[in-house]
Coordinates of C-alpha atoms in Angstrom, one line a residue:
M1 CA 42.2 -19.9 78.3
L2 CA 42.5 -23.6 79.0
V3 CA 40.5 -24.4 82.1
S4 CA 40.5 -28.2 82.2
L5 CA 42.3 -31.1 80.6
A6 CA 41.0 -34.7 81.0
I7 CA 43.2 -37.6 79.7
R8 CA 42.2 -41.2 79.5
N9 CA 44.4 -44.1 78.5
V10 CA 47.2 -42.2 76.7
V11 CA 50.5 -44.2 76.9
L12 CA 51.4 -44.3 80.6
I13 CA 48.4 -42.1 81.7
D14 CA 45.4 -44.2 82.8
Q15 CA 43.3 -41.3 84.1
L16 CA 44.2 -37.7 84.7
E17 CA 42.4 -34.5 85.2
L18 CA 44.1 -31.1 85.4
A19 CA 42.6 -27.6 86.0
P20 CA 45.1 -25.0 84.8
D21 CA 44.7 -21.5 86.1
A22 CA 45.6 -18.1 84.8
G23 CA 49.2 -16.9 85.0
L24 CA 52.4 -19.0 84.9
G25 CA 52.1 -22.7 85.5
V26 CA 55.1 -25.0 85.7
L27 CA 55.5 -28.8 85.2
T28 CA 58.6 -30.5 86.5
G29 CA 59.8 -34.0 87.1
E30 CA 62.5 -36.5 86.5
T31 CA 63.5 -37.2 82.9
G32 CA 61.3 -39.9 81.5
A33 CA 58.5 -39.3 84.0
G34 CA 56.1 -38.5 81.1
K35 CA 56.0 -34.7 80.7
S36 CA 56.1 -35.1 76.9
I37 CA 53.1 -37.5 77.1
L38 CA 51.0 -34.6 78.5
L39 CA 51.9 -32.5 75.5
D40 CA 51.2 -35.3 73.1
A41 CA 47.8 -35.8 74.7
L42 CA 46.9 -32.1 74.5
G43 CA 48.0 -32.2 70.9
L44 CA 45.4 -34.8 70.2
A45 CA 42.7 -32.6 71.5
L46 CA 44.0 -29.7 69.4
G47 CA 43.8 -31.7 66.2
A48 CA 47.4 -33.1 65.9
R49 CA 48.1 -36.2 63.9
A50 CA 46.8 -39.3 65.7
D51 CA 49.1 -42.3 66.3
S52 CA 47.7 -45.6 67.6
A53 CA 50.8 -45.9 69.7
L54 CA 49.4 -43.3 72.0
V55 CA 46.6 -45.7 73.1
R56 CA 47.6 -47.2 76.5
H57 CA 48.5 -50.9 76.2
G58 CA 45.5 -53.1 76.9
S59 CA 43.0 -50.3 76.3
D60 CA 40.5 -50.1 73.4
Q61 CA 40.7 -46.4 73.0
A62 CA 42.2 -43.2 74.4
S63 CA 40.5 -39.9 74.8
V64 CA 41.5 -36.3 75.6
T65 CA 39.1 -33.5 76.5
A66 CA 40.3 -29.8 76.7
A67 CA 37.9 -27.1 77.8
F68 CA 38.4 -23.4 77.2
E69 CA 36.9 -20.2 78.4
I70 CA 37.1 -17.4 75.7
D71 CA 35.3 -14.1 75.1
H72 CA 32.7 -13.7 72.4
E73 CA 35.1 -11.9 70.0
H74 CA 37.7 -14.7 70.0
P75 CA 38.7 -15.8 66.4
A76 CA 37.9 -19.4 67.3
L77 CA 34.2 -18.5 67.7
A78 CA 34.3 -16.4 64.5
H79 CA 35.7 -19.5 62.7
L80 CA 32.9 -21.7 64.0
R81 CA 30.3 -19.2 62.9
E82 CA 31.9 -19.1 59.4
Q83 CA 31.4 -22.9 59.3
D84 CA 27.7 -22.6 60.3
F85 CA 28.5 -24.4 63.5
A86 CA 25.6 -24.3 66.0
L87 CA 27.2 -22.8 69.1
E88 CA 24.9 -22.1 72.1
E89 CA 27.6 -20.9 74.5
E90 CA 31.0 -19.3 74.5
A91 CA 32.8 -22.1 76.3
L92 CA 34.6 -24.5 74.0
V93 CA 35.1 -28.2 74.7
L94 CA 37.4 -30.0 72.3
R95 CA 37.5 -33.8 72.5
R96 CA 39.4 -36.4 70.6
V97 CA 38.8 -40.2 70.8
L98 CA 41.5 -42.4 69.4
S99 CA 40.9 -46.2 68.9
A100 CA 43.6 -48.8 69.1
D101 CA 43.3 -49.4 65.4
G102 CA 44.3 -45.8 64.7
R103 CA 40.9 -44.4 63.8
S104 CA 40.0 -41.2 65.6
R105 CA 36.9 -39.1 66.1
A106 CA 36.7 -35.4 66.9
F107 CA 34.0 -33.4 68.8
V108 CA 33.4 -29.8 69.7
N109 CA 30.9 -29.2 72.5
D110 CA 29.8 -32.9 72.0
Q111 CA 29.0 -32.3 68.3
P112 CA 31.0 -34.4 65.8
V113 CA 33.4 -32.4 63.6
S114 CA 36.2 -33.0 61.2
V115 CA 39.8 -33.3 62.6
G116 CA 40.6 -30.3 60.2
L117 CA 38.1 -28.1 62.1
L118 CA 39.5 -29.3 65.4
R119 CA 43.0 -28.4 64.2
A120 CA 41.9 -25.0 63.0
L121 CA 40.4 -24.2 66.4
G122 CA 43.5 -25.5 68.2
E123 CA 45.7 -23.2 66.2
R124 CA 43.5 -20.2 67.4
L125 CA 43.5 -21.3 71.0
V126 CA 46.9 -22.7 71.9
E127 CA 50.5 -22.4 70.8
V128 CA 52.6 -25.4 71.8
Q129 CA 56.3 -24.8 71.2
G130 CA 57.8 -27.8 69.4
Q131 CA 54.5 -29.3 68.3
F132 CA 53.1 -26.9 65.8
A133 CA 56.3 -25.9 64.2
Q134 CA 54.7 -24.4 61.0
H135 CA 52.1 -22.4 62.9
G136 CA 52.0 -19.3 65.0
L137 CA 55.1 -17.1 64.9
L138 CA 56.9 -19.6 62.6
D139 CA 54.3 -19.2 59.9
P140 CA 55.1 -16.2 57.6
A141 CA 51.4 -15.9 56.9
T142 CA 50.8 -14.6 60.4
H143 CA 53.6 -12.0 60.4
L144 CA 51.7 -9.2 58.7
G145 CA 48.7 -9.4 61.0
L146 CA 51.0 -9.5 64.1
L147 CA 52.9 -6.4 62.8
D148 CA 49.6 -4.6 62.3
A149 CA 48.5 -5.4 65.8
H150 CA 51.8 -4.4 67.3
G151 CA 51.7 -1.0 65.4
G152 CA 48.0 -0.4 66.3
L153 CA 47.0 -0.7 62.7
R154 CA 44.1 -3.1 63.0
A155 CA 41.4 -0.6 62.3
Q156 CA 43.3 0.8 59.3
A157 CA 43.9 -2.7 58.0
K158 CA 40.1 -3.4 58.3
A159 CA 39.4 -0.3 56.3
L160 CA 41.9 -1.4 53.7
E161 CA 40.1 -4.7 53.4
G162 CA 37.0 -2.8 52.7
H163 CA 38.7 -0.8 49.9
W164 CA 39.9 -4.1 48.4
Q165 CA 36.4 -5.5 48.4
D166 CA 35.0 -2.4 46.8
W167 CA 37.6 -2.7 44.1
R168 CA 36.9 -6.4 43.5
A169 CA 33.1 -5.6 43.4
A170 CA 33.7 -2.8 40.8
E171 CA 35.7 -5.1 38.6
R172 CA 33.0 -7.8 38.8
A173 CA 30.4 -5.3 37.8
F174 CA 32.5 -4.1 34.9
A175 CA 33.2 -7.6 33.7
E176 CA 29.6 -8.6 33.9
A177 CA 28.4 -5.6 32.0
Q178 CA 31.1 -6.1 29.4
A179 CA 30.1 -9.7 28.9
Q180 CA 26.4 -8.7 28.6
L181 CA 27.3 -6.0 26.0
E182 CA 29.3 -8.5 24.0
Q183 CA 26.5 -11.0 24.1
A184 CA 23.9 -8.3 23.2
R185 CA 26.0 -7.4 20.1
R186 CA 26.1 -11.1 19.0
D187 CA 22.3 -11.3 19.6
D188 CA 21.4 -7.9 18.1
S189 CA 19.4 -9.1 15.1
F190 CA 17.7 -11.9 17.0
L191 CA 16.7 -9.5 19.8
R192 CA 15.2 -6.9 17.5
H193 CA 13.2 -9.5 15.5
A194 CA 12.0 -11.2 18.7
L195 CA 11.0 -7.9 20.3
E196 CA 9.1 -6.8 17.2
E197 CA 7.1 -10.1 17.3
L198 CA 6.3 -9.6 21.0
D199 CA 5.4 -6.0 20.6
E200 CA 3.0 -6.9 17.8
L201 CA 1.5 -9.7 19.9
D202 CA 1.5 -7.5 23.1
P203 CA 1.1 -10.3 25.7
Q204 CA -0.6 -9.2 28.9
E205 CA -0.3 -10.5 32.5
D206 CA -2.5 -13.5 33.2
E207 CA -3.9 -13.3 29.7
E208 CA -3.6 -17.1 29.1
E209 CA -5.9 -17.9 32.0
R210 CA -8.5 -15.4 30.9
L211 CA -8.5 -16.7 27.3
A212 CA -8.7 -20.3 28.4
E213 CA -11.7 -19.6 30.5
E214 CA -13.5 -17.7 27.7
R215 CA -12.6 -20.5 25.2
R216 CA -14.1 -23.1 27.5
F217 CA -17.2 -21.0 27.9
L218 CA -17.7 -20.4 24.2
M219 CA -17.1 -24.0 23.3
H220 CA -19.9 -25.1 25.6
G221 CA -22.2 -22.1 24.9
E222 CA -24.9 -24.1 23.1
R223 CA -25.5 -26.6 25.9
L224 CA -25.5 -23.8 28.4
S225 CA -28.1 -21.9 26.4
E226 CA -30.4 -25.0 26.3
A227 CA -30.0 -25.4 30.0
L228 CA -31.0 -21.8 30.6
N229 CA -34.1 -22.1 28.4
V230 CA -35.3 -25.2 30.4
A231 CA -34.7 -23.3 33.6
A232 CA -36.6 -20.3 32.4
T233 CA -39.6 -22.5 31.4
A234 CA -39.6 -24.2 34.8
L235 CA -39.5 -20.9 36.7
G236 CA -42.1 -19.2 34.5
G237 CA -39.7 -16.6 33.3
D238 CA -40.9 -17.1 29.8
G239 CA -44.5 -16.1 30.7
S240 CA -45.7 -19.7 31.2
D241 CA -48.0 -20.6 34.1
T242 CA -45.5 -22.4 36.4
A243 CA -43.7 -21.9 39.7
E244 CA -44.7 -18.3 40.4
R245 CA -48.4 -19.0 39.7
A246 CA -48.3 -22.1 41.9
L247 CA -46.8 -20.1 44.8
A248 CA -49.3 -17.3 44.4
M249 CA -52.2 -19.9 44.6
A250 CA -50.8 -21.3 47.7
Q251 CA -50.4 -17.9 49.3
R252 CA -54.1 -17.0 48.5
A253 CA -55.4 -20.2 49.9
L254 CA -53.6 -19.9 53.2
D255 CA -54.4 -16.2 53.4
R256 CA -58.1 -17.0 53.5
V257 CA -57.8 -19.2 56.6
A258 CA -54.9 -17.5 58.3
D259 CA -57.1 -15.6 60.8
K260 CA -58.8 -18.8 61.8
A261 CA -55.6 -20.9 62.3
G262 CA -54.5 -19.2 65.5
G263 CA -51.1 -18.3 64.0
R264 CA -50.3 -21.9 63.0
V265 CA -49.7 -21.0 59.3
D266 CA -47.8 -17.8 59.9
E267 CA -44.4 -19.5 59.6
L268 CA -45.5 -21.3 56.5
M269 CA -46.7 -18.1 54.9
G270 CA -43.3 -16.5 55.6
A271 CA -41.6 -19.4 53.9
L272 CA -43.8 -18.9 50.8
D273 CA -43.0 -15.2 50.8
R274 CA -39.3 -16.1 50.8
A275 CA -39.8 -18.7 48.1
V276 CA -41.5 -16.1 45.8
A277 CA -38.6 -13.7 46.3
E278 CA -36.0 -16.5 45.5
V279 CA -37.9 -17.5 42.4
N280 CA -38.0 -13.9 41.2
E281 CA -34.2 -13.6 41.8
A282 CA -33.6 -16.9 39.9
Q283 CA -35.7 -15.6 37.0
A284 CA -33.6 -12.4 36.9
Q285 CA -30.3 -14.3 36.9
V286 CA -31.5 -16.7 34.1
S287 CA -32.5 -13.7 32.0
S288 CA -29.2 -12.0 32.6
L289 CA -27.2 -15.1 31.7
S290 CA -29.3 -15.6 28.6
A291 CA -28.6 -12.1 27.5
D292 CA -24.9 -12.7 27.9
L293 CA -25.1 -15.6 25.6
E294 CA -25.8 -13.3 22.7
F295 CA -22.6 -14.6 21.2
E296 CA -20.5 -12.4 18.9
P297 CA -20.2 -14.2 15.6
G298 CA -16.8 -15.7 15.1
R299 CA -15.7 -14.9 18.7
L300 CA -14.6 -18.5 19.4
A301 CA -12.3 -18.4 16.4
T302 CA -10.8 -15.1 17.5
V303 CA -10.2 -16.3 21.0
E304 CA -8.6 -19.5 19.8
E305 CA -6.4 -17.7 17.4
R306 CA -5.1 -15.4 20.1
Y307 CA -4.7 -18.3 22.6
F308 CA -2.6 -20.4 20.2
A309 CA -0.5 -17.5 19.1
L310 CA 0.6 -16.9 22.7
K311 CA 1.3 -20.6 23.0
E312 CA 3.5 -20.6 19.9
Q313 CA 5.5 -17.6 21.1
A314 CA 6.1 -19.3 24.5
R315 CA 7.2 -22.5 22.8
K316 CA 9.5 -20.5 20.5
H317 CA 11.3 -18.9 23.5
G318 CA 11.2 -22.0 25.7
C319 CA 9.1 -20.4 28.5
E320 CA 5.6 -20.3 29.8
V321 CA 2.9 -18.0 28.4
Q322 CA 2.7 -16.0 31.6
E323 CA 6.5 -15.3 31.3
L324 CA 6.1 -13.6 27.9
P325 CA 5.5 -10.0 29.3
Q326 CA 8.6 -10.3 31.4
L327 CA 10.6 -11.7 28.5
R328 CA 9.5 -8.8 26.4
R329 CA 10.8 -6.4 29.0
V330 CA 14.1 -8.2 29.2
F331 CA 14.6 -8.1 25.5
A332 CA 13.8 -4.4 25.5
E333 CA 16.3 -3.8 28.3
R334 CA 19.0 -5.7 26.5
L335 CA 18.5 -3.7 23.4
E336 CA 18.5 -0.5 25.4
A337 CA 21.7 -1.7 27.1
L338 CA 23.2 -2.3 23.7
D339 CA 22.2 1.1 22.5
S340 CA 23.6 2.8 25.6
G341 CA 26.1 0.1 26.6
E342 CA 29.3 1.9 25.7
T343 CA 28.3 4.9 27.9
H344 CA 27.4 2.6 30.8
L345 CA 30.6 0.5 30.4
A346 CA 32.7 3.6 30.4
G347 CA 31.1 4.6 33.7
L348 CA 31.8 1.2 35.2
K349 CA 35.4 1.3 34.0
A350 CA 35.8 4.7 35.7
A351 CA 34.4 3.2 38.9
V352 CA 37.0 0.5 38.7
E353 CA 39.8 3.0 38.4
N354 CA 38.4 5.1 41.3
A355 CA 38.2 2.0 43.5
R356 CA 41.7 1.0 42.6
E357 CA 43.1 4.4 43.4
A358 CA 41.3 4.5 46.7
Y359 CA 42.7 1.0 47.5
L360 CA 46.3 2.0 46.5
A361 CA 46.0 5.2 48.6
A362 CA 45.0 3.3 51.7
A363 CA 47.5 0.6 51.0
G364 CA 50.3 3.1 50.6
E365 CA 49.4 4.9 53.8
I366 CA 49.4 1.7 55.9
S367 CA 52.5 0.5 54.2
D368 CA 54.4 3.6 55.4
K369 CA 53.1 3.0 58.9
R370 CA 54.1 -0.7 58.7
G371 CA 57.6 0.4 58.0
A372 CA 57.7 2.5 61.2
A373 CA 56.0 -0.3 63.2
A374 CA 58.6 -2.8 61.8
E375 CA 61.4 -0.6 63.2
S376 CA 59.7 -0.4 66.6
L377 CA 59.2 -4.2 66.6
Q378 CA 62.8 -4.9 65.7
A379 CA 64.1 -2.6 68.5
A380 CA 61.8 -4.1 71.1
V381 CA 62.7 -7.7 70.2
Q382 CA 66.4 -6.9 70.0
A383 CA 66.3 -5.5 73.5
E384 CA 65.0 -8.9 74.7
L385 CA 67.8 -11.0 73.1
A386 CA 70.9 -10.1 75.1
P387 CA 69.6 -11.3 78.5
L388 CA 68.5 -14.6 76.8
R389 CA 72.1 -15.2 75.7
L390 CA 71.3 -14.2 72.1
D391 CA 73.4 -11.1 72.2
K392 CA 75.0 -12.0 68.8
A393 CA 71.6 -12.5 67.1
H394 CA 69.8 -9.9 65.1
F395 CA 66.1 -9.9 64.5
F396 CA 64.6 -8.3 61.4
C397 CA 61.1 -7.4 60.5
R398 CA 61.1 -6.9 56.8
V399 CA 58.2 -5.1 55.0
Q400 CA 58.5 -5.9 51.3
R401 CA 56.4 -4.7 48.3
R402 CA 54.5 -7.4 46.5
D403 CA 53.9 -7.7 42.8
E404 CA 50.5 -6.5 41.7
E405 CA 49.1 -10.0 41.1
A406 CA 49.9 -10.8 44.8
W407 CA 48.0 -7.7 46.2
G408 CA 45.1 -8.6 48.4
P409 CA 42.8 -7.5 51.2
Q410 CA 45.8 -7.1 53.5
G411 CA 47.4 -4.7 51.1
I412 CA 50.5 -4.5 48.9
D413 CA 53.0 -5.6 51.5
R414 CA 54.6 -8.9 52.5
V415 CA 55.9 -9.0 56.1
V416 CA 58.6 -11.5 57.1
F417 CA 60.3 -12.1 60.4
E418 CA 64.0 -13.1 59.9
V419 CA 66.9 -13.7 62.2
S420 CA 70.7 -13.7 61.9
T421 CA 72.5 -15.6 64.7
N422 CA 76.1 -14.7 63.6
P423 CA 77.5 -11.2 63.1
G424 CA 77.6 -10.2 59.4
A425 CA 75.5 -13.2 58.3
P426 CA 72.3 -12.4 56.3
G427 CA 69.0 -13.0 57.9
G428 CA 66.8 -15.9 57.1
P429 CA 63.6 -17.7 58.2
L430 CA 63.4 -18.2 62.0
A431 CA 63.0 -22.0 61.9
K432 CA 65.9 -22.5 59.4
I433 CA 68.5 -20.2 60.9
A434 CA 68.2 -20.6 64.7
S435 CA 69.1 -23.8 66.5
G436 CA 66.6 -25.6 68.7
G437 CA 67.6 -23.8 71.9
E438 CA 68.1 -20.4 70.2
L439 CA 64.8 -20.7 68.4
S440 CA 62.9 -21.4 71.7
R441 CA 64.4 -18.3 73.3
L442 CA 63.9 -16.2 70.2
L443 CA 60.3 -17.1 70.1
L444 CA 60.0 -16.3 73.8
A445 CA 61.4 -12.8 73.1
L446 CA 58.9 -12.4 70.2
K447 CA 56.0 -13.6 72.2
V448 CA 56.8 -11.2 75.1
V449 CA 56.9 -8.3 72.7
L450 CA 53.8 -9.4 70.7
A451 CA 51.8 -10.6 73.7
E452 CA 48.9 -8.2 73.0
A453 CA 49.0 -8.8 69.3
S454 CA 48.3 -12.6 69.2
P455 CA 44.7 -13.9 69.7
V456 CA 46.1 -17.1 71.2
T457 CA 45.4 -17.0 74.9
T458 CA 47.3 -20.1 76.0
L459 CA 51.0 -20.6 75.4
I460 CA 52.9 -23.8 76.2
F461 CA 56.7 -23.9 76.3
D462 CA 58.5 -27.3 76.3
E463 CA 61.9 -26.8 77.9
V464 CA 62.4 -23.3 76.6
D465 CA 65.3 -23.1 79.1
S466 CA 67.1 -26.1 77.7
G467 CA 70.9 -25.7 77.7
V468 CA 71.0 -22.6 79.7
G469 CA 71.4 -21.9 83.4
G470 CA 72.2 -19.2 85.9
A471 CA 71.4 -15.6 84.8
T472 CA 70.1 -16.8 81.4
A473 CA 67.7 -19.2 83.0
A474 CA 66.5 -16.5 85.3
A475 CA 66.0 -14.1 82.4
V476 CA 63.9 -16.8 80.7
G477 CA 61.8 -17.2 83.8
E478 CA 61.3 -13.5 84.2
R479 CA 60.1 -13.2 80.6
L480 CA 57.8 -16.1 81.0
A481 CA 56.3 -14.5 84.1
R482 CA 55.9 -11.2 82.2
L483 CA 54.2 -13.0 79.4
A484 CA 51.9 -14.7 81.9
E485 CA 50.6 -11.4 83.1
Q486 CA 48.7 -11.2 79.8
R487 CA 48.4 -14.8 78.7
Q488 CA 48.0 -18.2 80.3
V489 CA 51.5 -19.8 80.2
L490 CA 52.3 -23.4 80.9
V491 CA 56.0 -24.4 80.8
V492 CA 57.7 -27.8 81.0
T493 CA 61.0 -27.0 82.6
H494 CA 64.2 -28.5 84.2
S495 CA 65.3 -25.1 85.4
P496 CA 64.9 -24.2 89.1
Q497 CA 65.0 -20.5 88.2
V498 CA 61.9 -20.9 86.0
A499 CA 60.1 -23.3 88.3
A500 CA 60.5 -21.0 91.2
L501 CA 58.5 -18.2 89.4
G502 CA 55.4 -20.3 88.8
R503 CA 52.0 -19.2 90.1
Y504 CA 51.2 -22.9 90.5
H505 CA 53.3 -26.0 90.1
W506 CA 52.6 -29.6 89.0
Q507 CA 55.1 -32.5 89.5
V508 CA 55.0 -35.3 86.9
R509 CA 55.8 -38.7 88.4
K510 CA 56.1 -42.2 87.1
E511 CA 54.8 -44.8 89.5
T512 CA 55.0 -48.6 89.3
A513 CA 52.7 -51.0 91.0
G514 CA 53.4 -54.6 90.2
E515 CA 53.6 -54.9 86.4
S516 CA 51.8 -51.7 85.8
T517 CA 53.5 -48.3 85.3
V518 CA 51.5 -45.1 85.2
T519 CA 52.3 -41.4 85.0
R520 CA 50.8 -39.1 87.6
V521 CA 50.6 -35.3 87.8
V522 CA 50.5 -34.0 91.4
P523 CA 49.8 -30.4 92.3
L524 CA 52.3 -29.1 94.8
D525 CA 51.6 -26.8 97.8
A526 CA 54.2 -24.2 98.9
P527 CA 56.4 -26.5 101.0
E528 CA 56.3 -29.2 98.4
R529 CA 57.2 -26.6 95.7
Q530 CA 60.2 -25.6 97.7
E531 CA 61.3 -29.2 98.1
E532 CA 60.9 -29.8 94.3
V533 CA 62.9 -26.7 93.4
A534 CA 65.6 -27.8 95.9
R535 CA 65.7 -31.2 94.2
M536 CA 66.2 -29.4 90.8
L537 CA 69.1 -27.4 92.3
S538 CA 70.9 -30.3 94.0
G539 CA 69.8 -33.5 92.4
T540 CA 68.7 -36.7 94.2
Q541 CA 70.4 -35.7 97.5
I542 CA 68.5 -32.6 98.7
T543 CA 70.6 -30.5 101.1
Q544 CA 69.7 -27.8 103.5
E545 CA 71.7 -25.4 101.4
A546 CA 69.5 -26.4 98.4
R547 CA 66.4 -25.8 100.4
A548 CA 67.6 -22.4 101.5
A549 CA 68.5 -21.5 97.9
A550 CA 65.1 -22.7 96.7
G551 CA 63.4 -20.5 99.3
K552 CA 65.4 -17.5 98.0
L553 CA 64.4 -18.2 94.4
M554 CA 60.8 -18.5 95.3
A555 CA 60.8 -15.4 97.4
R556 CA 62.2 -13.3 94.6
P557 CA 59.7 -10.6 93.5

């Protein structure tokens, strides 16, 4: 619900902060005091069209901030998550800043957003009668969902959406397989020839790297062999009198004097022992490498032929050499799909038919229940009309079968709310058939019946009681109070019967100081509320009888 509204420099409002509560809140005041300015300001925060005329004269910019408390399952939060919006808390703060030149900026929780996103959130948070005429109950796109909610069909509608997605997925799989099969048929000769070449070549994983390394080794084999011969000579591995003999002579010389050196040559003799061992190891490795260099005649030519054959196949298919084994598998799979494609395609087609039948079965079942729910909704709304002086009106909830091309995740039905305001006249769209006053009361009746169905938690009515009085105004007030038991309701009213039922009451006043005129909104306590209701009953001259009547209205349960 709306928990705070801060307005700065909007028309006659210089600075205003309101903290709406749950239940029914009423705004009253003299005509022209600025009640409509409040709604225009709130509309800005909800993404309505910006007009530079809303900026207070002499100010550079206007701003409106509306804060809401909502639960974690609210559709507004789901919409933000769909937009990948980083939301760290469940409280929502919508802010709009409008410059005097007509440019505006939008923010959600102090993060800049598009006005379109702000509007989408506003539609999910607040319904303002008279401001968003094409949204809420007047938008036929919402009627099916509202009927499902009224009939307790949300879980079944969710399951139906799953059947629709399964059907679409089956159709996509069939279409993809069909396209692949047709492509395979066109490429049959190419695939078979290409696969024969790859099978003959038989490329292996990481083969290019191994061949490149062996090729480099073989190309430099002569120089490596010369280097190993020099190393063998230096180490004495070829039988020459070199390193090993020199180390042995050093060991014998030191050994003769070791017992007379008092341990001073022990560390040196250990180093010589280690040197002898390392020389022996080096000699062994040189011998091993020399043995490996017993080159196979023509090996370099064989390696190069294989290496460049792989390169040529990769060039031919526009890929890297390391991708050839995978390409070979792909070609084989495509040919296998071609050979068994008809069988596979037939199976996918059967899956499409099964998914379609499952969808139609679920859609038909929920369609029947929607018919019953529509009758229940019609009866419930009709019962609300007579007390609202709409006794000649008839409300219709029509469930119509769509053409197949219009079927969708919500099923095969189209649901439309219609009204006839004259006996015998055909029904038509709510906004086109009902007059302004009739429409306001008709929507009130609908909202009372559908209170639990709508995700919108804040409802605002602008003079829903216009043109009625007495018992009809009392009936309007009673329904607003009933609605406020489940939703936050704010109503701008000139009716004392409605104002008397408010849980809290604000008075809108226009004040002039010198050459400056401002609109103020003042919260009223119980005595002040009674005085304001009395004023609404009697006019500018408040009588004791009016005060007594106001007290009776406010005391009514």
